[in-house]
Amino acid sequence: MIQQTKRRPPRPMMAALAVLIVGYATVIAYGPWTDAASVAASLIATAIVAGLIYGLWRGNPLAQSIVVLAMAGNLIFGFLEDVRIGWLRAANMVAALVIALLLLVPRSSRRWVAAPLVGRG
């Protein structure tokens, strides 16, 4: 039997990553793909989100802080944007709330990010 030396993130962190990936894929799928500038912006945003996802997977506190702040901004923008919220915007706001709560509330998520990065593979 092969011994596992790599630690896996806790389940709440995995759930937050799954919601983040699905939510971002939905936003990209509905995004504008009409000109070179929007394609370049989407590719840059994809690289940034991929870096944040990798940082959360590794337990980086900076990645957690950036994602939580982005989700808080997403919620605030959603409430200030318009009185009539469409289904996609409402789903986006719910996903932002779920991600922030999964990163901040469970003790296992807080310990994952608070642990030193040494020994994580």
CSV table of C-alpha atoms in Angstrom, one decimal:
chain,number,residue,atom,x,y,z
A,1,MET,CA,0.0,0.0,0.0
A,2,ILE,CA,1.2,3.5,-0.9
A,3,GLN,CA,1.6,5.8,2.1
A,4,GLN,CA,-0.1,9.2,1.7
A,5,THR,CA,2.1,12.0,2.7
A,6,LYS,CA,0.0,14.9,1.3
A,7,ARG,CA,-2.6,16.4,3.5
A,8,ARG,CA,-6.0,17.1,2.1
A,9,PRO,CA,-8.0,20.2,2.9
A,10,PRO,CA,-10.9,19.8,5.3
A,11,ARG,CA,-14.4,19.2,3.9
A,12,PRO,CA,-15.7,22.7,4.4
A,13,MET,CA,-12.7,24.1,2.5
A,14,MET,CA,-13.3,21.5,-0.3
A,15,ALA,CA,-17.0,22.6,-0.4
A,16,ALA,CA,-16.0,26.2,-0.6
A,17,LEU,CA,-13.6,25.4,-3.5
A,18,ALA,CA,-16.3,23.5,-5.3
A,19,VAL,CA,-18.8,26.3,-5.0
A,20,LEU,CA,-16.2,28.8,-6.1
A,21,ILE,CA,-15.2,26.8,-9.2
A,22,VAL,CA,-18.8,26.1,-10.3
A,23,GLY,CA,-19.8,29.7,-9.7
A,24,TYR,CA,-16.8,31.1,-11.6
A,25,ALA,CA,-17.4,28.7,-14.5
A,26,THR,CA,-21.0,29.9,-14.7
A,27,VAL,CA,-19.9,33.5,-14.7
A,28,ILE,CA,-17.4,32.8,-17.5
A,29,ALA,CA,-20.0,30.9,-19.5
A,30,TYR,CA,-22.4,33.8,-19.4
A,31,GLY,CA,-19.7,36.4,-19.9
A,32,PRO,CA,-19.1,38.5,-23.0
A,33,TRP,CA,-17.1,36.7,-25.6
A,34,THR,CA,-17.5,39.3,-28.3
A,35,ASP,CA,-14.1,40.9,-28.7
A,36,ALA,CA,-10.5,40.4,-28.0
A,37,ALA,CA,-10.5,42.7,-24.9
A,38,SER,CA,-13.3,40.7,-23.2
A,39,VAL,CA,-11.5,37.4,-24.0
A,40,ALA,CA,-8.2,38.8,-22.6
A,41,ALA,CA,-10.0,40.1,-19.4
A,42,SER,CA,-11.7,36.7,-19.0
A,43,LEU,CA,-8.3,34.9,-19.4
A,44,ILE,CA,-6.6,37.2,-16.8
A,45,ALA,CA,-9.5,36.7,-14.4
A,46,THR,CA,-9.3,33.0,-14.9
A,47,ALA,CA,-5.6,33.0,-14.0
A,48,ILE,CA,-6.3,35.1,-10.9
A,49,VAL,CA,-9.1,32.8,-9.7
A,50,ALA,CA,-7.0,29.7,-10.4
A,51,GLY,CA,-4.2,31.2,-8.3
A,52,LEU,CA,-6.7,31.9,-5.5
A,53,ILE,CA,-8.1,28.4,-5.7
A,54,TYR,CA,-4.6,26.9,-5.5
A,55,GLY,CA,-3.8,29.2,-2.5
A,56,LEU,CA,-6.9,28.0,-0.7
A,57,TRP,CA,-6.1,24.4,-1.5
A,58,ARG,CA,-2.6,25.0,0.1
A,59,GLY,CA,-4.1,26.9,3.1
A,60,ASN,CA,-2.6,30.3,2.2
A,61,PRO,CA,-4.1,32.9,4.6
A,62,LEU,CA,-3.6,35.7,1.9
A,63,ALA,CA,-5.8,33.7,-0.5
A,64,GLN,CA,-8.4,33.2,2.1
A,65,SER,CA,-8.5,36.9,2.9
A,66,ILE,CA,-8.7,37.9,-0.7
A,67,VAL,CA,-11.5,35.5,-1.4
A,68,VAL,CA,-13.5,36.5,1.7
A,69,LEU,CA,-13.1,40.2,0.8
A,70,ALA,CA,-14.2,39.5,-2.8
A,71,MET,CA,-17.2,37.6,-1.6
A,72,ALA,CA,-18.2,40.4,0.8
A,73,GLY,CA,-17.8,42.9,-2.1
A,74,ASN,CA,-19.9,40.6,-4.3
A,75,LEU,CA,-22.7,40.7,-1.7
A,76,ILE,CA,-22.5,44.4,-1.2
A,77,PHE,CA,-22.5,45.1,-4.9
A,78,GLY,CA,-25.4,42.7,-5.3
A,79,PHE,CA,-27.5,44.6,-2.8
A,80,LEU,CA,-26.6,48.0,-4.2
A,81,GLU,CA,-26.8,47.1,-7.9
A,82,ASP,CA,-30.6,47.0,-8.5
A,83,VAL,CA,-33.9,46.4,-6.8
A,84,ARG,CA,-34.8,43.7,-9.3
A,85,ILE,CA,-32.3,40.9,-8.9
A,86,GLY,CA,-32.3,38.2,-11.5
A,87,TRP,CA,-31.8,34.6,-10.9
A,88,LEU,CA,-28.2,34.6,-11.9
A,89,ARG,CA,-27.3,37.5,-9.6
A,90,ALA,CA,-29.3,35.9,-6.7
A,91,ALA,CA,-27.5,32.6,-7.2
A,92,ASN,CA,-24.2,34.5,-7.3
A,93,MET,CA,-25.0,36.3,-4.0
A,94,VAL,CA,-26.0,33.0,-2.3
A,95,ALA,CA,-22.8,31.4,-3.6
A,96,ALA,CA,-20.7,34.3,-2.2
A,97,LEU,CA,-22.3,34.0,1.2
A,98,VAL,CA,-21.8,30.2,1.3
A,99,ILE,CA,-18.1,30.5,0.3
A,100,ALA,CA,-17.4,33.2,2.9
A,101,LEU,CA,-19.2,31.2,5.6
A,102,LEU,CA,-17.4,28.0,4.7
A,103,LEU,CA,-14.0,29.8,4.8
A,104,LEU,CA,-14.6,31.6,8.1
A,105,VAL,CA,-17.0,29.6,10.3
A,106,PRO,CA,-15.9,26.0,10.6
A,107,ARG,CA,-13.0,25.4,12.9
A,108,SER,CA,-11.4,23.0,10.5
A,109,SER,CA,-11.2,25.7,7.8
A,110,ARG,CA,-9.7,28.2,10.2
A,111,ARG,CA,-7.1,25.7,11.4
A,112,TRP,CA,-6.3,24.8,7.8
A,113,VAL,CA,-5.4,28.4,7.0
A,114,ALA,CA,-3.8,29.1,10.4
A,115,ALA,CA,-1.4,26.1,10.2
A,116,PRO,CA,2.1,26.8,8.9
A,117,LEU,CA,2.7,26.1,5.2
A,118,VAL,CA,5.7,23.8,6.0
A,119,GLY,CA,4.9,20.2,5.4
A,120,ARG,CA,1.9,20.7,3.1
A,121,GLY,CA,2.4,18.9,-0.1
